[in-house]
Short mmCIF file of C-alpha atoms in Angstrom, two decimals:
data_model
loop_
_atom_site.label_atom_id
_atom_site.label_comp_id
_atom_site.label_asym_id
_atom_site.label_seq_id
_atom_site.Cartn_x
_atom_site.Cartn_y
_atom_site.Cartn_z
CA UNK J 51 48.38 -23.89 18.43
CA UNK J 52 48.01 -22.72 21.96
CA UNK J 53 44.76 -22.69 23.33
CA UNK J 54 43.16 -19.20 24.07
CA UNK J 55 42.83 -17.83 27.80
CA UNK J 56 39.77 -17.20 28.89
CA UNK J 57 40.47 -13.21 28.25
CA UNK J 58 40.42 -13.89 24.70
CA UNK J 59 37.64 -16.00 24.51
CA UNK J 60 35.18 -13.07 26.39
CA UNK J 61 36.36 -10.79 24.20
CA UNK J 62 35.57 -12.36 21.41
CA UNK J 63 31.93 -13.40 22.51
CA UNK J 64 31.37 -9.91 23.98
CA UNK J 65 32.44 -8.93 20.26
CA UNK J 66 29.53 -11.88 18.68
CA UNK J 67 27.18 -10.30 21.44
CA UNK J 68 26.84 -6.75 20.82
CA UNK J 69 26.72 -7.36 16.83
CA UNK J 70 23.24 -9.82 17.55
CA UNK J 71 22.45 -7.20 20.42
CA UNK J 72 22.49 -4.08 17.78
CA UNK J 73 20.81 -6.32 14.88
CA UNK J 74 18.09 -7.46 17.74
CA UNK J 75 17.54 -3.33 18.42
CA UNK J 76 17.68 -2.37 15.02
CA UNK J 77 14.59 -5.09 14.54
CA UNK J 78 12.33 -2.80 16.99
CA UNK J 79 12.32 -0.41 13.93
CA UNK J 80 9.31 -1.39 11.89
CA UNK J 81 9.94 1.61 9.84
CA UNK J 82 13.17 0.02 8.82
CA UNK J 83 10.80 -2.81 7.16
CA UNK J 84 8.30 -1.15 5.43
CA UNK J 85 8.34 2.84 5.02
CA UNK J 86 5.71 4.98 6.90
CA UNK J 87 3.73 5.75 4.06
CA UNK J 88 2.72 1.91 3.42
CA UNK J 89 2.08 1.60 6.98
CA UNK J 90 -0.89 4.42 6.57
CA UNK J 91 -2.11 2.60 4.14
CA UNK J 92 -3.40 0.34 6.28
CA UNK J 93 -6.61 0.20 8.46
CA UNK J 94 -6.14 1.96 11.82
CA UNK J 95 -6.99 -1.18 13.36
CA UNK J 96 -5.13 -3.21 11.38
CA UNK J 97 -1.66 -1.60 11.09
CA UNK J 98 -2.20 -0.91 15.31
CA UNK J 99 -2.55 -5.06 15.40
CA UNK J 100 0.24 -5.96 12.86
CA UNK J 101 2.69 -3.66 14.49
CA UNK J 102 1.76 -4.76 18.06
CA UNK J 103 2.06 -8.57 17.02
CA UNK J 104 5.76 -7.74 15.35
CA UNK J 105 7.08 -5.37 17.96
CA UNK J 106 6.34 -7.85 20.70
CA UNK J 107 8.35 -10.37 18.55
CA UNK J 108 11.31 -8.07 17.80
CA UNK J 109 11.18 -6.77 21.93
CA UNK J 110 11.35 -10.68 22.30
CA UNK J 111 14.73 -11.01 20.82
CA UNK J 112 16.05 -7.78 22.30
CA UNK J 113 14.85 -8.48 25.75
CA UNK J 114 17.26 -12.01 25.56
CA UNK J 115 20.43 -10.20 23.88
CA UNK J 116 20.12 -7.57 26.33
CA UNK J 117 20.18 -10.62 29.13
CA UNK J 118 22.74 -11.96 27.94
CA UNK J 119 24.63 -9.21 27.98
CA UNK J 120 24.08 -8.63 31.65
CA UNK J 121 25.80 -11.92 32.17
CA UNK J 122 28.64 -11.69 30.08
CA UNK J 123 30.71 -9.63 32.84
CA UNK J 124 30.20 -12.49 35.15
CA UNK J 125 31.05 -15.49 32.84
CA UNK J 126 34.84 -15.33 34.00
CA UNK J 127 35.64 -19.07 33.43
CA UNK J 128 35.78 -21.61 30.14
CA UNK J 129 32.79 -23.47 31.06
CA UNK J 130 30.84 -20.07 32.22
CA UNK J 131 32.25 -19.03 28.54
CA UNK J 132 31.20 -22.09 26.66
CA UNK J 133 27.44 -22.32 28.42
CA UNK J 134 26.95 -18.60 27.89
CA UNK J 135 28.13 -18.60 23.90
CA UNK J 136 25.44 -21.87 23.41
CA UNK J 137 23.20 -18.94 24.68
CA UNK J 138 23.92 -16.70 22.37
CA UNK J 139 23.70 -19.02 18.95
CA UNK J 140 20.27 -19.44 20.41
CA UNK J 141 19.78 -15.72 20.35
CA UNK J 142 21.31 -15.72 16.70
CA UNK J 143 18.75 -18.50 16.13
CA UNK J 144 15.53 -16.26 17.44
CA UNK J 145 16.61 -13.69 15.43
CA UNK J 146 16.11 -15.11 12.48
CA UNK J 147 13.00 -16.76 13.08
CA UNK J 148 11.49 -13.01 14.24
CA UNK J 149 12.97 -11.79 11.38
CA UNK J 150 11.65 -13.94 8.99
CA UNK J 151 8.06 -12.99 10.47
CA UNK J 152 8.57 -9.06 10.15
CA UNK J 153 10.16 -9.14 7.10
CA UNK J 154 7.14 -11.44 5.86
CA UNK J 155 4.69 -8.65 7.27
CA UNK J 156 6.97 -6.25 6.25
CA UNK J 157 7.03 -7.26 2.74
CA UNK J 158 3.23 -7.40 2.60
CA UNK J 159 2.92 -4.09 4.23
CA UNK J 160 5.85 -2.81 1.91
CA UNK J 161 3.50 -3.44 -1.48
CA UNK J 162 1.30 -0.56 -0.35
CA UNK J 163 3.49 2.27 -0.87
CA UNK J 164 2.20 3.41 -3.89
CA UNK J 165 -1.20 5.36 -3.04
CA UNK J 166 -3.04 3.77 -5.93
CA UNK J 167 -2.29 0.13 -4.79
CA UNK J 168 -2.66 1.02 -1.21
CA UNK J 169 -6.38 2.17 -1.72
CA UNK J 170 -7.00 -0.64 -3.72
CA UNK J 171 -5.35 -3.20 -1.32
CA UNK J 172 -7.25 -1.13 1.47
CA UNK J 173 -10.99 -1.71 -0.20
CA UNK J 174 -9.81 -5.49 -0.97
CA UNK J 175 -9.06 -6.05 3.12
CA UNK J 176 -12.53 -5.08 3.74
CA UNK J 177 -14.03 -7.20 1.20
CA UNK J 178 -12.26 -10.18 2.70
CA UNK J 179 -13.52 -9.52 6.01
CA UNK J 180 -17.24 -9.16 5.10
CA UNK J 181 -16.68 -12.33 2.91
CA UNK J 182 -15.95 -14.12 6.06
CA UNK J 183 -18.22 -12.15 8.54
CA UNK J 184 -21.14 -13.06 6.15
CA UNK J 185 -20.40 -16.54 8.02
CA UNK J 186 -19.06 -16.23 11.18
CA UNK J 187 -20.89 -13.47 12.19
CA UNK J 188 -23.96 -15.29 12.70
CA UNK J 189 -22.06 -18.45 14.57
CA UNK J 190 -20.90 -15.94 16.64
CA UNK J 191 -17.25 -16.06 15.68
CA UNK J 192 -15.23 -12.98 15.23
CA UNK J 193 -13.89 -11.96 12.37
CA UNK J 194 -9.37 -11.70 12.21
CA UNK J 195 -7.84 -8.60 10.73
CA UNK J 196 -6.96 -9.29 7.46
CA UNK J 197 -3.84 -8.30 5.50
CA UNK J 198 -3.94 -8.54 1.55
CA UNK J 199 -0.70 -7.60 -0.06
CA UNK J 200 0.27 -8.40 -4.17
CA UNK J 201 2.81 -10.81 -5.42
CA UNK J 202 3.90 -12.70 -8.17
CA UNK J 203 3.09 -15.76 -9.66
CA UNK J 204 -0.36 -17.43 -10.78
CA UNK J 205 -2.51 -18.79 -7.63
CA UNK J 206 -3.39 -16.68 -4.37
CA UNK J 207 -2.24 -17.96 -0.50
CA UNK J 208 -3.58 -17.28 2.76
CA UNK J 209 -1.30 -17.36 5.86
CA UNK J 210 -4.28 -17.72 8.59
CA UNK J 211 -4.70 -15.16 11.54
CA UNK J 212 -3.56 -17.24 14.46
CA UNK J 213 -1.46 -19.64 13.16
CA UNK J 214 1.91 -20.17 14.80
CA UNK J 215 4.80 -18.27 12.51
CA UNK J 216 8.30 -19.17 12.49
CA UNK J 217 9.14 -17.47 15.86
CA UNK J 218 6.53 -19.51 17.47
CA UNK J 219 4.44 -16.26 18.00
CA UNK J 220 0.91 -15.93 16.32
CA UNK J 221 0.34 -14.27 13.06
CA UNK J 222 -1.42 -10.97 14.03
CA UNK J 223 -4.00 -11.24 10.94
CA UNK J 224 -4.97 -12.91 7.90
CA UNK J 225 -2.27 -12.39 5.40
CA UNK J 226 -3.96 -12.66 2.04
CA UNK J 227 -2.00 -13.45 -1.19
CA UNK J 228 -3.07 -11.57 -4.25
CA UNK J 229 -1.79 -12.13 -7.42
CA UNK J 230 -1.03 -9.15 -10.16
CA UNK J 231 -2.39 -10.81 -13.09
CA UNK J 232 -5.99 -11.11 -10.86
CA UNK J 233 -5.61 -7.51 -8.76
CA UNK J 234 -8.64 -7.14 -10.96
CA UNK J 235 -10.49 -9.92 -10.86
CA UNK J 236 -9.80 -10.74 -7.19
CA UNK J 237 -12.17 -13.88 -6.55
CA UNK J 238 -9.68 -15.64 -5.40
CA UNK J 239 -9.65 -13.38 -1.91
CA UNK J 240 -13.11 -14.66 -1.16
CA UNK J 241 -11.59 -18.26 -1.72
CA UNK J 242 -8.58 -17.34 0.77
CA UNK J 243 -10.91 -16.26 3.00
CA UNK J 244 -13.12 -19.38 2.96
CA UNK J 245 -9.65 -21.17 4.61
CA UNK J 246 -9.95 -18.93 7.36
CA UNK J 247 -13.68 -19.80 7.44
CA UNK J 248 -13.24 -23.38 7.78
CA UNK J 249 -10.28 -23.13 9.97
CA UNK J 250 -12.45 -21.54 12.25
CA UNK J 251 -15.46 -23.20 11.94
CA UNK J 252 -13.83 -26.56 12.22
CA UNK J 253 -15.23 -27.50 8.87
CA UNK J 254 -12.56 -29.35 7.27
CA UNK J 255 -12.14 -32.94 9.31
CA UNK J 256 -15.91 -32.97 9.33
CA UNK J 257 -16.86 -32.67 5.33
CA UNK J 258 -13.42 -34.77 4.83
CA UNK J 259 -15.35 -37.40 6.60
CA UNK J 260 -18.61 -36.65 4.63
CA UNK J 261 -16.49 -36.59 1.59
CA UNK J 262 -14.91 -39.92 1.77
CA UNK J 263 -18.80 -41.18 3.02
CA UNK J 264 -19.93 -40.44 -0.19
CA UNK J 265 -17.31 -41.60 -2.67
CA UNK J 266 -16.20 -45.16 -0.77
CA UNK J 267 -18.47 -46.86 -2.44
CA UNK J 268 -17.72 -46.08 -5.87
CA UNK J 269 -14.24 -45.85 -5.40
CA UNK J 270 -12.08 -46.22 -2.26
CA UNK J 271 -9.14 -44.58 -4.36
CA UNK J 272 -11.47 -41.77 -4.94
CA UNK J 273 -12.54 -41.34 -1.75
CA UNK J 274 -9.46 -41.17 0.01
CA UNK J 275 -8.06 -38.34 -2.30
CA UNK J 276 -11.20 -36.27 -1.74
CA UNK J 277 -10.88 -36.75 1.40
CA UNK J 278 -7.24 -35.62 1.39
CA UNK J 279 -8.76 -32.55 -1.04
CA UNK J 280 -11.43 -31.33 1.74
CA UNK J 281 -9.91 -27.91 2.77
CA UNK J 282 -9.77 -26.52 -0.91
CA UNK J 283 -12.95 -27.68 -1.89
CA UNK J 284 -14.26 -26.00 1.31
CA UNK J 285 -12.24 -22.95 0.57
CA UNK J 286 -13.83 -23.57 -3.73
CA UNK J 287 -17.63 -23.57 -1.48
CA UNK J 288 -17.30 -20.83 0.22
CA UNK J 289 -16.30 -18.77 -3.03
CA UNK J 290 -19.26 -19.83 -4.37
CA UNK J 291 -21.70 -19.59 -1.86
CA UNK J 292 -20.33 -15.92 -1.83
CA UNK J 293 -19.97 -15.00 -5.31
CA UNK J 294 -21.59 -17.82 -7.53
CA UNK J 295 -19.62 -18.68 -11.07
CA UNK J 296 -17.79 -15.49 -10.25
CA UNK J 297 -14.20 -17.06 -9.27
CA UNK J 298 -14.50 -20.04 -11.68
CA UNK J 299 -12.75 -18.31 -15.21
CA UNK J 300 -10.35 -17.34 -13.00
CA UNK J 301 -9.61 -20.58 -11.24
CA UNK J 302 -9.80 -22.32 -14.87
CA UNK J 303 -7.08 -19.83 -15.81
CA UNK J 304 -4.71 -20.74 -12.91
CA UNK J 305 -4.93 -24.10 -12.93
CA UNK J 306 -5.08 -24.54 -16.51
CA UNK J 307 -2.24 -26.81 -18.48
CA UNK J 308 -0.97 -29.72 -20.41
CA UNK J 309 -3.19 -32.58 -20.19
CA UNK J 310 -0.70 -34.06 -17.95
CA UNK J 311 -0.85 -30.97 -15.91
CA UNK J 312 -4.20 -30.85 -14.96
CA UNK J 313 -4.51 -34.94 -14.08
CA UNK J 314 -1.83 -34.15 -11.65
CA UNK J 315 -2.71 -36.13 -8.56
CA UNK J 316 1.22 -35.65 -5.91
CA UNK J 317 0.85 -37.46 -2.84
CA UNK J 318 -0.05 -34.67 0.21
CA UNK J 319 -1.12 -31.85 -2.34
CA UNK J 320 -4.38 -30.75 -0.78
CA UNK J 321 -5.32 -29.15 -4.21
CA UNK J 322 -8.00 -31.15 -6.24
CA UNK J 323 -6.49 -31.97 -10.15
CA UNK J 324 -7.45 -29.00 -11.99
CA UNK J 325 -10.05 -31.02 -14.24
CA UNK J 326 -12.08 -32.19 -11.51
CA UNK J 327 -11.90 -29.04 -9.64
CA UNK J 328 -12.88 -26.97 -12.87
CA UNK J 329 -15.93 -29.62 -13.18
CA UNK J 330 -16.77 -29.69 -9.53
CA UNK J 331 -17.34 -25.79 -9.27
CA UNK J 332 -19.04 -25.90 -12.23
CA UNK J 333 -21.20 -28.71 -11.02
CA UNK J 334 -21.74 -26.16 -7.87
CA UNK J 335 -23.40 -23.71 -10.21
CA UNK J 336 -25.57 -26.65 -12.62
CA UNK J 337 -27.03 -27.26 -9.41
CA UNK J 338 -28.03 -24.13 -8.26
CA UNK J 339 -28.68 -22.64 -11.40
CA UNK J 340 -29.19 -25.11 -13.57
CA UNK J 341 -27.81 -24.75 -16.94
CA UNK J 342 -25.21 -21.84 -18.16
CA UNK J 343 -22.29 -20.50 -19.58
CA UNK J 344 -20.30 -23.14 -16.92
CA UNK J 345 -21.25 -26.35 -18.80
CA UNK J 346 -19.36 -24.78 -21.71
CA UNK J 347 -16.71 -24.41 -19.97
CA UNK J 348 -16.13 -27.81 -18.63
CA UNK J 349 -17.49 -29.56 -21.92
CA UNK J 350 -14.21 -27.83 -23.35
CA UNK J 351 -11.79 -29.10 -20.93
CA UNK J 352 -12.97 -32.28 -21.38
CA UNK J 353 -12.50 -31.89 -25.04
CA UNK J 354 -9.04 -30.57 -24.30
CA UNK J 355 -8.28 -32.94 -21.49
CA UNK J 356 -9.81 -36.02 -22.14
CA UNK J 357 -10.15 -38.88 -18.98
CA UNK J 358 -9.17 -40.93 -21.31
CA UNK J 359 -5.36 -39.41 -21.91
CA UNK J 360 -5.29 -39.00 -18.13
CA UNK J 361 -2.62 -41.26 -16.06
CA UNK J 362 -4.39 -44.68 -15.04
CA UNK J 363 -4.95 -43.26 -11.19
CA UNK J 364 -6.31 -39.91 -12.14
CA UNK J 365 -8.38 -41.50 -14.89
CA UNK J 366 -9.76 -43.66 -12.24
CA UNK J 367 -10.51 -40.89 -9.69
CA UNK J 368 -11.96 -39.17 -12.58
CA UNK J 369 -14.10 -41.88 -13.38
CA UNK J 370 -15.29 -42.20 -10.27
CA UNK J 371 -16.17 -38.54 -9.29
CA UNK J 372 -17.44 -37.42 -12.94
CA UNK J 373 -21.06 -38.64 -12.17
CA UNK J 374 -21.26 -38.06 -8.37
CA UNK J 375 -20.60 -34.12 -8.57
CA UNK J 376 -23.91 -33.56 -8.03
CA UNK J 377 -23.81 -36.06 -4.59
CA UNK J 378 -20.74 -34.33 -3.85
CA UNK J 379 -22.00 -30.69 -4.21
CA UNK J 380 -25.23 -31.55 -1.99
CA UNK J 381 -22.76 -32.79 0.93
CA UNK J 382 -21.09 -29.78 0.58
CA UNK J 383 -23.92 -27.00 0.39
CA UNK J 384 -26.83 -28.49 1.43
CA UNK J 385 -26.09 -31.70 4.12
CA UNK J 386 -26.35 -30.47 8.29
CA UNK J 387 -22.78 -29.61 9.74
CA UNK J 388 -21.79 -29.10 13.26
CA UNK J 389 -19.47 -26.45 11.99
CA UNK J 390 -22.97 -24.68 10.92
CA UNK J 391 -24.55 -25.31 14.13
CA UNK J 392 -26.36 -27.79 12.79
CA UNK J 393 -27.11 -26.28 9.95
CA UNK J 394 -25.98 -26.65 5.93
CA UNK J 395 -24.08 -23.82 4.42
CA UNK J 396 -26.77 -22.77 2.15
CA UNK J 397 -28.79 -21.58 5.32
CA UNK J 398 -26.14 -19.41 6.10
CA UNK J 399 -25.91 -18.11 2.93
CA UNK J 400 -28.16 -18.35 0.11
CA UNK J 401 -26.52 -19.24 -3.25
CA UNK J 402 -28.82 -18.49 -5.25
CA UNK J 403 -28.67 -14.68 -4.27
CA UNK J 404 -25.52 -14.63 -6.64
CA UNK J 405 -27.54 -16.46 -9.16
CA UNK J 406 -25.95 -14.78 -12.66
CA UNK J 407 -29.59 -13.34 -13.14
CA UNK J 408 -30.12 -12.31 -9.61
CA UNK J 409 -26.73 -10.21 -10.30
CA UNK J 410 -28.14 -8.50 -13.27
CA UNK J 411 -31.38 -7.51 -11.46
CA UNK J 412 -29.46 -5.91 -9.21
CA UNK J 413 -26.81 -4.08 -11.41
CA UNK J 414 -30.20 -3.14 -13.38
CA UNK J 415 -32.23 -2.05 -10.30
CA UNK J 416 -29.23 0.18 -8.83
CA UNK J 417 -28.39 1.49 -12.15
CA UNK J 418 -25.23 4.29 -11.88
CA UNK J 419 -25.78 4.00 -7.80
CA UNK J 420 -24.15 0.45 -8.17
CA UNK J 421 -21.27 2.03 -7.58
CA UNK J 422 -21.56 4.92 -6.18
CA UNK J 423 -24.32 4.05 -3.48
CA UNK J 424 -22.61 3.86 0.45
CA UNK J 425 -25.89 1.84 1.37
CA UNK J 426 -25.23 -0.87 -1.53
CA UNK J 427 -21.84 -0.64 -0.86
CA UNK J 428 -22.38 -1.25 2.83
CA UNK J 429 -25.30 -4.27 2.27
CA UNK J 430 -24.11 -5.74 -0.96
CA UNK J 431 -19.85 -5.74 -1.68
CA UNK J 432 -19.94 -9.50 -2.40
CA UNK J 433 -22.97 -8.98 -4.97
CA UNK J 434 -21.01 -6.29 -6.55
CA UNK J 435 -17.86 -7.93 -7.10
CA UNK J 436 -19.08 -11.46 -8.50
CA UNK J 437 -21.40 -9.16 -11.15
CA UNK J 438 -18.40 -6.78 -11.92
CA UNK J 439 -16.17 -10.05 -12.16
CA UNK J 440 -18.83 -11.29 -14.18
CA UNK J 441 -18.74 -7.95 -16.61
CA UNK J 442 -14.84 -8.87 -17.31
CA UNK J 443 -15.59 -12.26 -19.32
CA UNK J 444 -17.16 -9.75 -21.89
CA UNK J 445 -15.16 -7.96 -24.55
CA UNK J 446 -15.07 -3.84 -24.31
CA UNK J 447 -16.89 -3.68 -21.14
CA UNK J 448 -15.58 -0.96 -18.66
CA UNK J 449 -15.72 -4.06 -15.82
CA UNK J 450 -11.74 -3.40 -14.62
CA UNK J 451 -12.35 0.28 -14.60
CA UNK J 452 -15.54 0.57 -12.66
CA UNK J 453 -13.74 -2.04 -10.35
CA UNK J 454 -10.79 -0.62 -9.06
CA UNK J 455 -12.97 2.97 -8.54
CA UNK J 456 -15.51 0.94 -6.48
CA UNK J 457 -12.48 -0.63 -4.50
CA UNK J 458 -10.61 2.67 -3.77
CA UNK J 459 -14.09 4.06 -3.14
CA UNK J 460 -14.51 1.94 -0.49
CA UNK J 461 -11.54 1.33 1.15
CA UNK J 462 -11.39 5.23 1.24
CA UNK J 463 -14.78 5.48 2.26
CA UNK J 464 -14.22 3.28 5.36
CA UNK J 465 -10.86 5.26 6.54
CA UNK J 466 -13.09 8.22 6.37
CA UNK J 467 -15.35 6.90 8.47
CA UNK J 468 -13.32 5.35 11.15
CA UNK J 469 -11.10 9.00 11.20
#
């Protein structure tokens, strides 16, 4: 076969060009990814900084294409040819990476298009950010935008504000992972949020450290997969610390199982195995508040999941950890950490503020204002949620329904107030 001139060969990558040009333009069109109404449903601050961070990544990709296209007239030769078409599977190549970040945004912007979700995802956004202000805020670290959207599936995800997406850029907020089966029970946001918390904070490498201190000597096995478990269990403290036994049901329910489910111990997986999480936050609350409805709840896993039936390594990290919860829960609430300016967690926040009875005080104090008061709403979202949460373990209580209208209250509250 004869070899093509180099007429045929520009016409053909002038051909490639303009089709990764057009798709590259057509990218610029964040109304293409998500329609306008789920883009109002979004904080004016928040959908200005999400579409900023994803225009300048789509103006990224059209800025090269239109480069390249400048060039092509002058690319006259098979070499010029060859060099300028390795240019342009590049291009291809930053297209999809910017792509996969606005249709990721897009996606989670895309979920709010139905005005009843949007107000709820809208009041959950704020709750996330004054779960993690009620931390940073007096280190003196600012809070990110955050971005909750619904999905499938059982357990919540956070993609962190800041972190370096697939384009290379930085992800213009939090993006928060709810799940449908816990839109109304939405503990799990505070958890999310403590990742952010500790990203920020630095928190992680140090009570790793403190982690691993604590265990060695009982069990080096042990300690090296708590120490390899220290950014959940930091995220599992700072749902606490917020909203007391609140997320723990819920947490039980997702990582619930087979026996040989929840001794699951894969190398890497920063999760804890769902029995010794389950008995480590409830070991979070026997401390605090002594005894409750939590040491029920782990006596029956370890009826249903006894250490003994466990795999020989997770019976042994079991073994190990069972008795030092309490050690372990001190290092993690109560021990000094630079992260804290010197300072444990628990003098940031006081736990025992979200004490169960300390909840019902309040819900008995505020009466009907619990939910209709701006100035509770304002000093007290975290309270409200972990007793309303706390309201759903019960049978006929009105807990989901007061929820969601204290959610779209105050996400719709807040727009008001910023218009």
């Amino acid at each position: 076969m004869a070899e093509p001139g180099s007429d045929v060969l520009a016409a053909q990558l002038a051909a490639e060009l303009r089709h990764w040009r057009r798709a590259a333009h057509e990218l610029t069109d964040l109304d293409m990814v998500a329609a306008p109404q789920a883009w109002a449903g979004l904080e004016s601050y928040l959908g200005t900084g999400v579409r900023a961070g994803l225009t300048r990544s789509a103006q990224a990709v059209a800025t090269r294409a239109d480069q390249l296209a400048a060039q092509l007239p002058g690319a006259t030769a098979q070499d010029d040819l060859a060099r300028l078409r390795d240019r342009v599977l590049a291009l291809r190549q930053s297209y999809v990476r910017a792509e996969t970040v606005i249709d990721f945004f897009g996606d989670a912007v895309g979920t709010r298009t139905n005005p009843r979700l949007a107000e709820l995802l809208r009041g959950l956004d704020l709750l996330a950010v004054d779960a993690m202000d009620r931390i940073l805020g007096p280190l003196g670290i600012p809070v990110p935008p955050v971005l909750v959207y619904l999905d499938k599936g059982l357990g919540a995800s956070i993609l962190r504000a800041g972190i370096r997406l697939w384009d290379a850029s930085s992800s213009p907020a939090a993006a928060i992972k709810i799940t449908r089966h816990n839109l109304l029970r939405p503990t799990s946001l505070i958890h999310e949020g403590g990742h952010q918390v500790a990203h920020l904070t630095n928190w992680t490498d140090e009570l790793a450290t403190a982690l691993h201190e604590v265990l060695a000597p009982a069990s080096p096995i042990a300690a090296e997969a708590w120490r390899g478990w220290a950014s959940e269990v930091a995220a599992d403290v700072v749902a606490f610390i917020l909203t007391g036994y609140a997320p723990v049901p819920a947490l039980a329910d997702v990582v619930d199982g087979t026996t040989a489910t929840v001794y699951r111990m894969p190398p890497g997986d920063p999760h804890p195995m769902g029995l010794l999480r389950v008995a480590f936050n409830a070991a979070l609350c026997r401390y605090w508040y002594g005894a409750g409805a939590w040491d029920d709840l782990v006596r029956i896993w370890l009826y249903r999941h006894p250490v003994h039936a466990a795999p020989p390594e997770s019976a042994l990290v079991a073994r190990a950890t069972l008795p030092l919860l309490p050690e372990i829960v001190r290092v993690c609430t109560e021990r000094p950490m630079r992260a804290f300016g010197g300072r444990p967690l628990s003098a940031l926040v006081d736990p025992r503020r979200v004490a169960p009875a300390e909840l019902r005080r309040l819900a008995d104090g505020a009466g009907a204002a619990l939910y209709t008061s701006s100035y509770l709403q304002r000093l007290e979202p975290m309270r409200i949620l972990a007793w309303t949460v706390l309201r759903s373990q019960r049978p006929d209580d009105n807990a989901d329904r007061d929820l969601e209208t204290w959610l779209r209250r105050l996400g719709a509250d807040h727009a008001t107030a910023a218009a």
